[in-house]
Coordinates of C-alpha atoms in Angstrom, one line a residue:
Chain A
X769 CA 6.4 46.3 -19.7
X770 CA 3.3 48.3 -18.1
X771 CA 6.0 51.2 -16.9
X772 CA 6.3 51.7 -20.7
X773 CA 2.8 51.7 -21.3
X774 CA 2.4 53.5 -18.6
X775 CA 4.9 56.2 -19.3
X776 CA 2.9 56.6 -23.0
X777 CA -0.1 56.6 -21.7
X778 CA 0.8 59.8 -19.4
X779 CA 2.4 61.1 -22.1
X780 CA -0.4 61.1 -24.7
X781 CA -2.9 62.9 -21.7
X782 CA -0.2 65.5 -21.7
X783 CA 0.0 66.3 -25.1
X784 CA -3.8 66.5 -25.0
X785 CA -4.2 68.3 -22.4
X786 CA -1.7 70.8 -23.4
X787 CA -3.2 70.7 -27.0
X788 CA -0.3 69.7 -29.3
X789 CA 0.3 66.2 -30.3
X790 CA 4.3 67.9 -32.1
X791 CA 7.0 65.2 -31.3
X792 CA 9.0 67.6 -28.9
X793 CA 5.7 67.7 -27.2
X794 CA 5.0 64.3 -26.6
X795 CA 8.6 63.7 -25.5
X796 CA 8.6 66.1 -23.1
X797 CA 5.3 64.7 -22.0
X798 CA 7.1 61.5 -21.6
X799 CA 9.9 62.7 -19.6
X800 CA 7.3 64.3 -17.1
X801 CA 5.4 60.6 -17.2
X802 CA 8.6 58.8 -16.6
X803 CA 9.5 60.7 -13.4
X804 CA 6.4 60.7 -12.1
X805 CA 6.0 56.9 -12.6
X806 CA 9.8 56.9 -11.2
X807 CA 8.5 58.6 -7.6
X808 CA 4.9 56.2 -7.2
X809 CA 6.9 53.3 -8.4
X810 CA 6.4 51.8 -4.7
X811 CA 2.5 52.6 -5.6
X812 CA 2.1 50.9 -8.8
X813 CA 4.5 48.0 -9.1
X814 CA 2.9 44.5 -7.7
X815 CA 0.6 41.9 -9.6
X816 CA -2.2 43.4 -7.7
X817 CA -2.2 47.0 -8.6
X818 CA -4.4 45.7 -11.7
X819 CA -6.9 44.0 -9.2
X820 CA -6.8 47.3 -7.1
X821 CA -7.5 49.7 -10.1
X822 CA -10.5 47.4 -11.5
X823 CA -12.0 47.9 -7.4
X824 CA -11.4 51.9 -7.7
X825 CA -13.0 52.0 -10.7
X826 CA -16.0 50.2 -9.8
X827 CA -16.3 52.6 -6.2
X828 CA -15.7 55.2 -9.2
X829 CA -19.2 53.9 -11.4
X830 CA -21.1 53.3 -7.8
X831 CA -20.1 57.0 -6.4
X832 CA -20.9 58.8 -9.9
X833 CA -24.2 56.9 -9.5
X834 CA -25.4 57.4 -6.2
X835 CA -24.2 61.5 -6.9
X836 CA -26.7 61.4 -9.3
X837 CA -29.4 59.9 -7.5
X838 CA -28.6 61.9 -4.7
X839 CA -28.8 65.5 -6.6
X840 CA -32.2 64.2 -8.2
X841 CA -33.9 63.2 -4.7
X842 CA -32.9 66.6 -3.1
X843 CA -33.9 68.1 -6.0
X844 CA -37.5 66.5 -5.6
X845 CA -37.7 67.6 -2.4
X846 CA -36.5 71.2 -2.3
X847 CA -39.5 71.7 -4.9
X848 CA -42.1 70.2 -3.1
X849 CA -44.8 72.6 -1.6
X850 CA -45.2 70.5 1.1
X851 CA -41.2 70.6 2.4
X852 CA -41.2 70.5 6.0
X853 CA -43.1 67.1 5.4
X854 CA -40.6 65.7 3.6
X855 CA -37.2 67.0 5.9
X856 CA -36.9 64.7 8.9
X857 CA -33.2 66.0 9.6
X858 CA -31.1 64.1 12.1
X859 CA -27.3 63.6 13.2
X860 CA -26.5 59.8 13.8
X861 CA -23.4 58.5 14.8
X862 CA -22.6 56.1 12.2
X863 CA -19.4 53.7 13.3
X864 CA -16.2 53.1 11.5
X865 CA -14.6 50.1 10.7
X866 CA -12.2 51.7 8.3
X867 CA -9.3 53.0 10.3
X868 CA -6.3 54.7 8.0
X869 CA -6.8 58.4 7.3
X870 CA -7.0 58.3 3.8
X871 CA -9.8 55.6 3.7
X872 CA -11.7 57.9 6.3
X873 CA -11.2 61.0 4.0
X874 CA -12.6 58.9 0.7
X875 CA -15.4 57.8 3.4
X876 CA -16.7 61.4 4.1
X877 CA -16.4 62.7 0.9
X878 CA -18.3 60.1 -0.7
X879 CA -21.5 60.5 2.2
X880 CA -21.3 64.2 1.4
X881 CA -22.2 63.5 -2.3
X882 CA -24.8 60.5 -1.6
X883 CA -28.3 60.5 -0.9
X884 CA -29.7 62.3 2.0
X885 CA -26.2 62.1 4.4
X886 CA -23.7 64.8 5.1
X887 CA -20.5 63.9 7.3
X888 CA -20.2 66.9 10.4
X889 CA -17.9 65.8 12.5
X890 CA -15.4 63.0 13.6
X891 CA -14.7 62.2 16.7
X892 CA -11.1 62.2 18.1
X893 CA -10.3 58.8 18.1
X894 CA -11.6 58.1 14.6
X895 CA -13.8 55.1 15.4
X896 CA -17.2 57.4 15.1
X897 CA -18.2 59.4 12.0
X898 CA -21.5 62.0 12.5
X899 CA -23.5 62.0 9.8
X900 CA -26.0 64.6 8.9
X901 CA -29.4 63.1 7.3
X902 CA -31.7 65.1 5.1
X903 CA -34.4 62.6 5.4
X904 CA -34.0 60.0 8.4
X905 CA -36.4 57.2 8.2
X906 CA -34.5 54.4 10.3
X907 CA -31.1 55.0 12.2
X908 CA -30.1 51.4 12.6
X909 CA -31.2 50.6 8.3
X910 CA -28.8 54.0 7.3
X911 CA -26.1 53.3 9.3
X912 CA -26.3 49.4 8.1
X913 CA -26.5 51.2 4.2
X914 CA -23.6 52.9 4.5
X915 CA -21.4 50.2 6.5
X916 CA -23.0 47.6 3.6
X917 CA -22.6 50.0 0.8
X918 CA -19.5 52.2 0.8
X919 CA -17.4 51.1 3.7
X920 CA -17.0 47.9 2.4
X921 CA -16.3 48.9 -1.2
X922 CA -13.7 51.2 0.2
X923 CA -12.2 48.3 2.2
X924 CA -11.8 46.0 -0.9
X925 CA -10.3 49.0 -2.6
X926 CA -7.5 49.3 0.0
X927 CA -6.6 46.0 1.3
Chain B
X1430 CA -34.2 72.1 -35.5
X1431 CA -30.6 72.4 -36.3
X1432 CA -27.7 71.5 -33.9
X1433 CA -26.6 75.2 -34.2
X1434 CA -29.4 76.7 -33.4
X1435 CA -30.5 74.1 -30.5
X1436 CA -27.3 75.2 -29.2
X1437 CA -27.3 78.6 -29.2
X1438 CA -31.3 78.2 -27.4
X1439 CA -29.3 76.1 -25.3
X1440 CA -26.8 78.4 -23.8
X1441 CA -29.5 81.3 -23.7
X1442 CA -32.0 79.1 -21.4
X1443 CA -29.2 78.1 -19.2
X1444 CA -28.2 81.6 -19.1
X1445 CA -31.4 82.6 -18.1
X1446 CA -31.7 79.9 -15.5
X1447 CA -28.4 80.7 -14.3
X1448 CA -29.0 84.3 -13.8
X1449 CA -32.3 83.6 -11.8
X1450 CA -30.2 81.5 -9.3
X1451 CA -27.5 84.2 -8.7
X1452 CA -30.6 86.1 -7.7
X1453 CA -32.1 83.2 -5.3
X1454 CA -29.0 82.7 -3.7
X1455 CA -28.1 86.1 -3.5
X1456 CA -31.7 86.7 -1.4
X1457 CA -30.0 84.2 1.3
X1458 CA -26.8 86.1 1.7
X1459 CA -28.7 88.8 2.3
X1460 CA -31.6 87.5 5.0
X1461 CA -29.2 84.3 6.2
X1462 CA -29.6 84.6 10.1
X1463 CA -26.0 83.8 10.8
X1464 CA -22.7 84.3 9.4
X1465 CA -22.5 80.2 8.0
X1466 CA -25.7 80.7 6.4
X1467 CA -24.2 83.5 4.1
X1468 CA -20.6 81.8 3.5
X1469 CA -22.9 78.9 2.3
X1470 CA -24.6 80.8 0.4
X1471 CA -22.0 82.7 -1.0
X1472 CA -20.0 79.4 -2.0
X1473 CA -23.2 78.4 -3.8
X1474 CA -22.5 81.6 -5.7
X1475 CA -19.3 81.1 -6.8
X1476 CA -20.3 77.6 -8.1
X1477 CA -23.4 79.3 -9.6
X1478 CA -20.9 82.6 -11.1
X1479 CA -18.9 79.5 -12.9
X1480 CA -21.5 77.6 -14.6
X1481 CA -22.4 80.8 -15.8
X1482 CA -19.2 81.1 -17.3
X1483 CA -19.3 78.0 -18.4
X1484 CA -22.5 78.6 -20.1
X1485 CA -20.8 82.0 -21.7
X1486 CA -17.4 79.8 -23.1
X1487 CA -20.7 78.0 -24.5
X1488 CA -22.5 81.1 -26.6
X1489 CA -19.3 82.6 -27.7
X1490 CA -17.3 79.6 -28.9
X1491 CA -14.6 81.1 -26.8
X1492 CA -12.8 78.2 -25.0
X1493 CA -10.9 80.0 -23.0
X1494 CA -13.6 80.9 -20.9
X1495 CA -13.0 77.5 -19.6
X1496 CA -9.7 78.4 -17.6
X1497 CA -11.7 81.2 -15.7
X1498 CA -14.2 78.7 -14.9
X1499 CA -12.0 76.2 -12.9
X1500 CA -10.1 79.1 -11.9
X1501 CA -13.2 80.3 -10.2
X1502 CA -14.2 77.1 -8.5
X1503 CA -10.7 77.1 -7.4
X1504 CA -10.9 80.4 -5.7
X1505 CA -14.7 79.7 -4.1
X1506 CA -13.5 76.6 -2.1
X1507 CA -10.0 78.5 -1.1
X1508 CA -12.8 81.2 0.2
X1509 CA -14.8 78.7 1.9
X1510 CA -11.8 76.9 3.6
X1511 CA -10.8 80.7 4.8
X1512 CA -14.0 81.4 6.0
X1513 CA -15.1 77.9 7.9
X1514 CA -11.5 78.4 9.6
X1515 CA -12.6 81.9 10.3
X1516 CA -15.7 81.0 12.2
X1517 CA -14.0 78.2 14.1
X1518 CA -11.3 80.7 15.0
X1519 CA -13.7 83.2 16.4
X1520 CA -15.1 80.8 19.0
X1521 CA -18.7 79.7 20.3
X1522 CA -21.3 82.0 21.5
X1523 CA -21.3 84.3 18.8
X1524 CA -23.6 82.7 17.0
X1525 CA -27.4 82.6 17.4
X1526 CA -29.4 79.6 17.5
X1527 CA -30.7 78.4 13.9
X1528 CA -32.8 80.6 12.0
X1529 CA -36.2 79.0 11.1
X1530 CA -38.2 80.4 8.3
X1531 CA -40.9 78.0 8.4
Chain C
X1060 CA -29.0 64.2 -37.8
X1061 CA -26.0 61.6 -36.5
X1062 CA -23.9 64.5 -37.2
X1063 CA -24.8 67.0 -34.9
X1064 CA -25.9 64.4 -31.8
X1065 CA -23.0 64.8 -29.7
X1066 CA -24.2 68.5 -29.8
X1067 CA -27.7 68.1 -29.0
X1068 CA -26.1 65.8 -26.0
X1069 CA -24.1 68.9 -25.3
X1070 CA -27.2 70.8 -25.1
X1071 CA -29.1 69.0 -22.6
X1072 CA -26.5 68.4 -20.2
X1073 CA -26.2 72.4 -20.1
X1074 CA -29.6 73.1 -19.5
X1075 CA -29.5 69.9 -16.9
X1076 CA -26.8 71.6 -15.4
X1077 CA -28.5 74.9 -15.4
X1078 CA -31.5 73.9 -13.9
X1079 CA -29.8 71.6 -11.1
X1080 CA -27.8 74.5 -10.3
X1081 CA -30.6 76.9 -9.9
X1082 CA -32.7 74.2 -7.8
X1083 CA -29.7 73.8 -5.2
X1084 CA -30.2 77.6 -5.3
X1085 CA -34.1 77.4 -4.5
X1086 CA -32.9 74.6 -1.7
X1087 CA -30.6 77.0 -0.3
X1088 CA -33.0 79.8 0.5
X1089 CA -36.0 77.2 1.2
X1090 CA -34.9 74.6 3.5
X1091 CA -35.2 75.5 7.1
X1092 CA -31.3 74.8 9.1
X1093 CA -27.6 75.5 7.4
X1094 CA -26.9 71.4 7.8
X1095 CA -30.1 70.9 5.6
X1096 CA -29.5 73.9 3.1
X1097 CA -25.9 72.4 2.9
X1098 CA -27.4 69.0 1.1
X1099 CA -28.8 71.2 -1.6
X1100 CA -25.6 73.4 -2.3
X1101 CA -23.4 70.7 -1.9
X1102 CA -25.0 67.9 -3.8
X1103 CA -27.2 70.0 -6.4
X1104 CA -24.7 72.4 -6.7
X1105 CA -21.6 70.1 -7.4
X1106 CA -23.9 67.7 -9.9
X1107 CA -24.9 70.9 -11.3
X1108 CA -21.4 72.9 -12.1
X1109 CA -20.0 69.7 -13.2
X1110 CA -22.6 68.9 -16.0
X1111 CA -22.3 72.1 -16.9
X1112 CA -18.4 71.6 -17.6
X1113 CA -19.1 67.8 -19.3
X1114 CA -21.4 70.1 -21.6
X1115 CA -18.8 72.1 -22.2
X1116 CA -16.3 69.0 -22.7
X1117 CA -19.2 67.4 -25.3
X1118 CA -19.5 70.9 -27.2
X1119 CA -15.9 71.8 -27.5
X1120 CA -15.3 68.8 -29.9
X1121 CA -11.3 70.1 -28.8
X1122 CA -9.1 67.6 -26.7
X1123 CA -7.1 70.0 -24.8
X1124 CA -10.6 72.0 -24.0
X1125 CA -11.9 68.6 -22.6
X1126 CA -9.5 67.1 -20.7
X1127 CA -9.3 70.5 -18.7
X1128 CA -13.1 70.4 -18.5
X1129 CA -13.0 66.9 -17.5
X1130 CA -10.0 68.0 -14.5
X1131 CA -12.2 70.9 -13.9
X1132 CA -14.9 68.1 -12.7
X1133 CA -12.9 65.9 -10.7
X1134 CA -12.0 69.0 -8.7
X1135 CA -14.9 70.6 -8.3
X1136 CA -15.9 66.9 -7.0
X1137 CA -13.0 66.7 -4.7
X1138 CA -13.4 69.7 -3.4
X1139 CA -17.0 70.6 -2.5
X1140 CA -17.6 67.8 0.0
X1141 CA -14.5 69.1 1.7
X1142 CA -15.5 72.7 1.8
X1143 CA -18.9 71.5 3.2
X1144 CA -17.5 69.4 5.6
X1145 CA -15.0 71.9 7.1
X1146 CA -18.2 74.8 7.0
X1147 CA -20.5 71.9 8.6
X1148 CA -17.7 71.2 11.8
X1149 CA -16.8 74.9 11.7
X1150 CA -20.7 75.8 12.1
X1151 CA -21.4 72.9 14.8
X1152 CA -18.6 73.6 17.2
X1153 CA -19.1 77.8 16.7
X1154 CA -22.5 76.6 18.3
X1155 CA -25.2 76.3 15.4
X1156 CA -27.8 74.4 16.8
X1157 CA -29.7 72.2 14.1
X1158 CA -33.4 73.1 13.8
X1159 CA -36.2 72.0 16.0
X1160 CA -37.5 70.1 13.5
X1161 CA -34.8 67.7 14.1
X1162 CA -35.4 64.3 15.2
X1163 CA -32.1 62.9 17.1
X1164 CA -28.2 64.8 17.6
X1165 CA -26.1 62.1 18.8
X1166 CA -23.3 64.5 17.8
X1167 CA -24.9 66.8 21.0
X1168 CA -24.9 64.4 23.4
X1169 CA -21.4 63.1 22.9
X1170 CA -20.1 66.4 22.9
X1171 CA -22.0 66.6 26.8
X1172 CA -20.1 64.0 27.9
X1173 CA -16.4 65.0 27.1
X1174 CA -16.8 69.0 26.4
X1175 CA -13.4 69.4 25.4
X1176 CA -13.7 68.0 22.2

């Protein structure tokens, strides 16, 4: 039931993408739906994929969010007049608790884009993740942030 | 005020605004102290070069535009990638300490 | 006037875009280290080109433009924290030293006590 509504779902966002809503069009966008529904079918299938999707979107709102809070406050401070004031730049070893590869990737990414913290470096054995801070105020407060704040959002996402 | 012409102020301002941060960032590729400074800066650019575009697609009403855009924002991070991989490649030591322009 | 509002709309996000774009600009030759520079180009500059791309997904009133404007987003998303990332490592292990101005480099220390990382 939602493999069908799946499969015209994907095939409606092909025939807009590609910009003609014909019939051939649509069935062609199907076919291409169906197959790729056929190779994530391990992905999708399960009564919690709906769960799973309504988590991903919300880390979707909260990430879209703190981008744009992020590109206002560096914003602020690149034309302040007083700068050096305002950069206190540090590198803090923030650890992990996540663990797969995947969840460490999304984990990065998503610093990079938030307020004041840019991921460097990780260390070998993945349980340490160096973040870059525009504006450090208190180690122990941002590395409890992000632990609070994404990690854990990330974890429900990928239980 | 209308939409049409809004628009059309629109696109000139951010063409404007666009073309004055090609220049900014183009002033750190050339005084950046080190090699990273100016591939940084130089990704900047590309983002910079495609809203610009972007801006363009905008003025003219030509959508295609829109496929040199992405197309260029494609090409900046494949540039980026090259280039980080490049400076890990060529090894410490080559590098002087951080440039401070107070 | 409820006509042409998705246009107006259209309108500010590109001169939104615009000016984030040419701020993350003014951060890049301002701020005084590559790690802090890299905040400004990665986070202005990614908030920046992607506005600019919604605009033109608002002002194209075309699906087809739109969805690839609306791709052209999620990519540029995916993509710049990666490329800032790798540049970030690259710079750091090639021996860029963060300014004086900064305050702790736990990253330093740890690389003191196994160098072969």
């Amino acid at each position: 039931m939602s493999t069908a509504f799946l499969v015209v779902i994907l095939a409606l966002i092909w025939a807009g993408i590609s910009g003609n809503f014909s019939g051939l069009n649509l069935v062609f966008g199907g076919l291409i739906g169906g197959v790729a529904v056929l190779v994530l079918r391990e992905a999708l299938v399960g009564p919690r994929a709906f769960r799973r999707a309504r988590r991903m979107l919300s880390l979707a709102v909260l990430f879209l969010y703190e981008l744009m809070v992020s590109a206002v406050r560096v914003a602020i401070v690149v034309v302040r007049p007083d700068m050096s004031n305002a950069v206190r730049p540090a590198i803090v070893a923030v650890p992990l608790t996540v663990t797969s590869d995947a969840e460490i990737t999304l984990l990065a990414n998503m610093i990079t884009l938030t307020p004041g913290t840019l991921s460097v470096d990780v260390s070998a054995d993945k349980s340490v993740l160096y973040v870059h801070a525009l504006h450090m105020v208190d180690r122990d407060a941002m590395i409890a942030d992000i632990a609070n704040g994404f990690e854990k959002k990330i974890r429900e996402a990928f239980e | 005020m209308t939409p049409e012409i809004f628009i059309e102020w629109a696109a000139l301002i951010s063409l404007v605004l666009l073309g004055l941060a090609l220049l900014v960032s183009l002033v750190r590729i050339v005084i950046g102290p080190t090699l990273s400074d100016r591939i940084l800066a130089l990704d900047l650019l590309t983002v910079v070069a495609m809203g610009f575009v972007g801006a363009i697609a905008v003025r003219t009403g030509l959508w295609l535009f829109l496929d040199i855009a992405i197309a260029l924002a494609l090409l900046g991070f494949l540039a980026t990638v090259a280039l980080a991989r490049y400076i890990l490649l060529r090894g410490a030591g080559t590098q002087t300490a951080a440039g401070e322009n107070s | 006037m409820l006509v042409g509002l998705e246009l107006y709309i259209g309108g500010v996000l590109l001169l939104l875009g615009a000016a984030f774009t040419l701020l993350a600009a003014i951060g890049v030759v301002r701020l005084p280290d590559l790690y802090t520079r890299m905040h400004a180009a990665s986070k202005a500059g990614a908030v920046g080109g992607g506005l600019i791309l919604i605009a033109v997904a608002v002002l194209s009133q075309d699906a087809s433009v739109s969805m690839r404007a609306v791709i052209g987003v999620v990519f540029l998303l995916l993509t710049t924290p990666v490329s800032a990332h790798l540049l970030a490592r690259a710079s750091y292990l090639s021996g860029y030293k963060p300014c004086s101005q900064t305050l702790i480099d736990e990253l330093a220390s740890n690389n003191e006590q196994n160098p072969a990382t």
